[in-house]
Amino acid sequence: MASEVGVDPYDHVSGSPPQTNTTGKKSWDELRKCVRDTRKLLTALVSSVPTSFTFRNISTDNGTVTRLYFLGVPIKGRENTLLYVDLPSDFQDYVLPWQSLLDSFQPSSGQLSREEQLMRERKRLGIYGITSYDVVENEGKFVFPACSSLFTCVDNTMDCHVEDDRVILPTAISTSCLGARLDPKICPLDTNLVSFIHNGDLWITHLISGQEKRLTFVHKGEGGLAADPCVAGVPSFVVQEEFDRYTGYWWMPKVTQSTDEASTFRILYEEVDESDVEILHVFAPVTDDQGIDEYRYPRAGTTNARSTLKIIEFEVGEDGSLLEGAVERHMMEPLSSFCPWMEYIVRAGWTPDSKYVYAQVLDREQQQLAVILIPFEYFMPISSDIEMSSFDTSSYPPLQFIYRETSNIWINVHDILHFFPQSSPDEISFLWSSEKSGYRHLYHVTSKLQTPPPDSNHAMELEDRSQDFLQSQMVREVAVTQGDWEVNGKQIWVDELRKLVYFNGLKDSPLETHLYCVSYNSPGEPVRLTQPGFSHTVSLDKACSLFVSVYSSVQHTPRCKVYRISHGDHPSQHTQAEPCGTVISSTSCPEYRAPELFSYPSKSGYTMHGMYYHPHNYDPGARYPTVLFVYGGPQVQLVTNAFKGLKFLRLHTLASQGYAVVTIDGRGSCNRGLQFESHIKGKLGTVEIEEQVEGLLWLASKVDFIDLTRIAIHGWSYGGYLALMGLAQRPDIFKAAIAGAPVVNWILYDTGYTERYLDVPQANKDGYTNGSVLSYIDRFPDEENRLLIIHGLIDENVHFHHTSHLVNALVKACKPYQLQVYPNERHGIRSHESSEHYKTMVLSFLQNNL
C-alpha cells in the first residue's frame, strides 16, 4: 500500500524560515553554456579511463616481455581504440606510456545499423569507436566490429620497444553480407575461422581463403516479424536485457576428430522461436520513412520466447576452403521434456574438455535453477531421411542435473561457473556461486555422474528416467567464502596449480569493491589484494600472476595500475600484490567538487548509505533548493566510494547551479544481501519512497543547507517511476518531479524483470494495482509546473506506451504536466544534441519552478 502522509519526527527542520539564494535567473543560452562546460570537463575525465584488458607474453631476443592491451581514448582522440603498454622487466612502478596499436583508423565513420543500436542499448554503451574485441593471446590476433563491419589485425612485433611511428593497419574482413555483422568470435581450434551473426543467423568466414558461409537458415529476413519469428545464435530480448546474456552461440573448445583433408568444427547455438511473443508497434524516428517499427516484447503475464539448444557441425579443408554441407545436431529430447518447469536458458556453453554441453535453466517464477550436463553424444545428427524417434536413447549417456537450487525470494543469475578437470569419470567438480546463505558466496561443488544401468531399454518412461538422472547428484558442497557480505557475481579467476580463487567482493565495506584471494581446497579467511579507501575494477591474466586495477574514490579521479602477485609458503594466507607499472595516474580536476558520503541508522534496523553535493555557492546558514536523485530499484547501487564525475557528472552540474543534490540507497538496492534487496518483493512502488524521505529528512536535520520547502525528485527508468510515485505519494515533501523514461504500469513491462519482483499478474493482482502509477493519478498535485515527464519516442525497453497511458490518465483527471519527447532517442539519450537539450531542459525547469 502507498505510504500515508503523516507527522514525521524531523518536521522541526523546516520550522525556521528558509534563507534563499538571491542570484538572478539564467537565460536558456546561459544554462546551455553551463551544460557545455560540464561536458568539456567530462571529456577530459573520461578519456583517461581504460577498459577491456588483455595480458600477453611475447618472446623476444632479450627474453619475455608482457604486453597489456586495452581499449581507451588516445591523447587528442575522441573515440575508443586499441591501445597497449609494455610492463617493465624489473617490475618497478614506472608510469607506462600508452601506444596506439592502430593508427589512422576512424571506426565510427558511418551510421550504426538498427541491430547495433539495440545491442548498444542492451549493454548500456555510451562510448563510440571500438567497444569490444576478441583476441588470440599467443598470436596477438584481434578481431573487432566497427561501423557495421568486421576488422582484424595481428600484433606480431617481436621488438617490444618499438618506435612511435610503428603502424598496424586493421584489415576489413571481406563479406557478401548486406548489413551488420555482430558478435564476432575467433575459433579456438583454428584462429583463421571467425564466426558472426548476420540477419538472425550464424555465419563463418575464413581469414586466409576469404570464403564465407551461412551455417543456419532459420531467419528469412523478409515479411516482417509476424512471418519471421525465429533466429539462431541471438538471445531473446528478455535474456539480453534482464539476464545479461548477449550471445547465443559457443565454439567447441577441443578437437574431437579430423582427417587428412579436412577438420571438423562444431558450434553450440541457441535457436529462439518468438512465434507466440506479442508484437509491439512503436513510432519510428521522424527521419524514418516507414513511420512504424516493430518489436517482439513479452509483457508481464504473456508468453515468452522458446529456446532450443542445437549444434552445427562443418568441415574446413587444409587450404581454408569451407566444404559443402553442414550437419545439424539436435537433442534427442528437448530440455523442456526433462524439465517442464523450465522457462529460461540463462547460461550455456561447453565444459573445457568438450565432453559435455551445460545449460543453466530457470523457472518462470525465478525461484528454481538447475545446472544441466548434456553429453555431446546426446546431440544426434539430423537429415531428411533420419527421424529423431528412431534413436534408442537408452544406449547413450544420460542428461543429468549436477546442481539444483531453490529460493522463496528469487534467484539472481550470475556468471560464476568454473569446471575443474575430471579426475574420475564418475564425478565432476566446479566452483559455483549462490545466495542461499542470504549473501552471494562461492562454493566448491562435487557431483556424481550417472551412467545408464545395464538393463536400460527404450521403453523406459521419461518420468522414470527423471527420477534416476534428473535429481541433483551433488555429493559435496564446501563453502569457500562466508559472512554478511557479497561476492560479485560477474567473474572469478582460478589458479588450479595453487588451488586459489580470486574474486571481486565487498567484504571490507558495502561501498568498496576489492580483489580477494582464498583457497578453494582448504578455505580460510580471504586475503584482500587491493588498496582500501577505493573501489576497484580488476582484471587478471590467465596465469593469475598479474592483475590490473582501475580504481577511484569519491574524492579521487580514476587511476590504473598493474600489480604482480607473489606467494609465500602458504599461498592462500601469504598472497601479496606489488605495483609494477602505472597505466594512468589520478587526474587533477580542480573544477570538480566531489560529493560527500554519509550513513544513518534507519528505522528498518539497517545502516543506510547516501551521498550529497554541496551547492557550489554554499554560504553557511543559507538553505538551498535540493534535488533528490533517485533510482531505488533492484540490481543497482548508486552510493559507492568511487569517483562520481563520470556517470553522475550531471549531478555536479546541478550543484554548480546552486542546488544541493542528495542520493540514497534504500532497501531494494543491491550488494547488501538478498533480504535487503527483497524488501520490495511483491510491492514495487509502495515502500521505496518512505525510505527515501526518511533519509532525506535525517540528512536535513544534520546539515544546514537543505531547504525542505524546495525539494525536487528526479530519476530515470525505475528512478523515473519513483519520481512519479514520490510526487503522488508525498506531494508535501516534493515540490517538483522530473521523471525520465518512467515505468507507469508494470503490466506493460517485460516478463523477466517484472515477474521476478511481482509474480505474474494473475497471482498478484493487488501488487500490480498498488504498484501502478495510474492508481495514484488523483493524488498528483493540481498546481502547475510541478511535473516534467521526459521520454524517448523509440524507447524499446520502457516503451513510450507507458508515458502515453500516463498522459491520457492525467488529461482525464485534468492534472497539469509538462512533457518533453525526444523523437530519435531510445531508453538512453545517446546523441550529443538530445543530451544537451535534456540537461538544459532540466536546469530550466528547476530554475523556473523550484
PDB file of C-alpha atoms in Angstrom, residues 118-124 235-246 297 631 635 717 749-750 752-753 756 795-798 827 830:
ATOM      1  CA  LEU A 118      19.799  -2.144 -29.997  1.00  0.00           C
ATOM      2  CA  MET A 119      22.861  -4.065 -28.802  1.00  0.00           C
ATOM      3  CA  ARG A 120      24.353  -0.819 -27.500  1.00  0.00           C
ATOM      4  CA  GLU A 121      21.140  -0.253 -25.561  1.00  0.00           C
ATOM      5  CA  ARG A 122      21.224  -3.752 -24.063  1.00  0.00           C
ATOM      6  CA  LYS A 123      24.856  -3.286 -22.966  1.00  0.00           C
ATOM      7  CA  ARG A 124      24.319   0.334 -21.866  1.00  0.00           C
ATOM      8  CA  PRO A 235      19.239 -14.428 -27.348  1.00  0.00           C
ATOM      9  CA  SER A 236      15.744 -13.101 -26.882  1.00  0.00           C
ATOM     10  CA  PHE A 237      15.192  -9.548 -25.671  1.00  0.00           C
ATOM     11  CA  VAL A 238      14.425 -10.682 -22.113  1.00  0.00           C
ATOM     12  CA  VAL A 239      17.543 -12.845 -21.842  1.00  0.00           C
ATOM     13  CA  GLN A 240      19.709  -9.940 -23.008  1.00  0.00           C
ATOM     14  CA  GLU A 241      18.012  -7.183 -21.025  1.00  0.00           C
ATOM     15  CA  GLU A 242      17.160  -8.983 -17.781  1.00  0.00           C
ATOM     16  CA  PHE A 243      19.701 -11.830 -17.558  1.00  0.00           C
ATOM     17  CA  ASP A 244      22.733 -10.117 -19.136  1.00  0.00           C
ATOM     18  CA  ARG A 245      23.482 -12.781 -21.744  1.00  0.00           C
ATOM     19  CA  TYR A 246      24.294 -11.112 -25.042  1.00  0.00           C
ATOM     20  CA  TYR A 297       8.129  -7.822 -26.461  1.00  0.00           C
ATOM     21  CA  TYR A 631      16.909   5.064  -8.719  1.00  0.00           C
ATOM     22  CA  GLN A 635      20.240  -4.583  -9.255  1.00  0.00           C
ATOM     23  CA  SER A 717      13.808   4.401 -15.736  1.00  0.00           C
ATOM     24  CA  TYR A 749       6.786  -4.098 -18.736  1.00  0.00           C
ATOM     25  CA  ASP A 750       8.626  -7.307 -19.638  1.00  0.00           C
ATOM     26  CA  GLY A 752      11.767 -11.406 -16.902  1.00  0.00           C
ATOM     27  CA  TYR A 753      12.080  -8.296 -14.745  1.00  0.00           C
ATOM     28  CA  ARG A 756      10.845 -11.649 -10.644  1.00  0.00           C
ATOM     29  CA  ASP A 795      12.435   3.590 -26.383  1.00  0.00           C
ATOM     30  CA  GLU A 796      12.369  -0.190 -26.919  1.00  0.00           C
ATOM     31  CA  ASN A 797      12.821  -1.032 -23.224  1.00  0.00           C
ATOM     32  CA  VAL A 798      10.360   1.163 -21.321  1.00  0.00           C
ATOM     33  CA  HIS A 827      15.876   4.266 -23.435  1.00  0.00           C
ATOM     34  CA  ARG A 830      22.733   8.960 -26.724  1.00  0.00           C
TER      35      ARG A 830
END
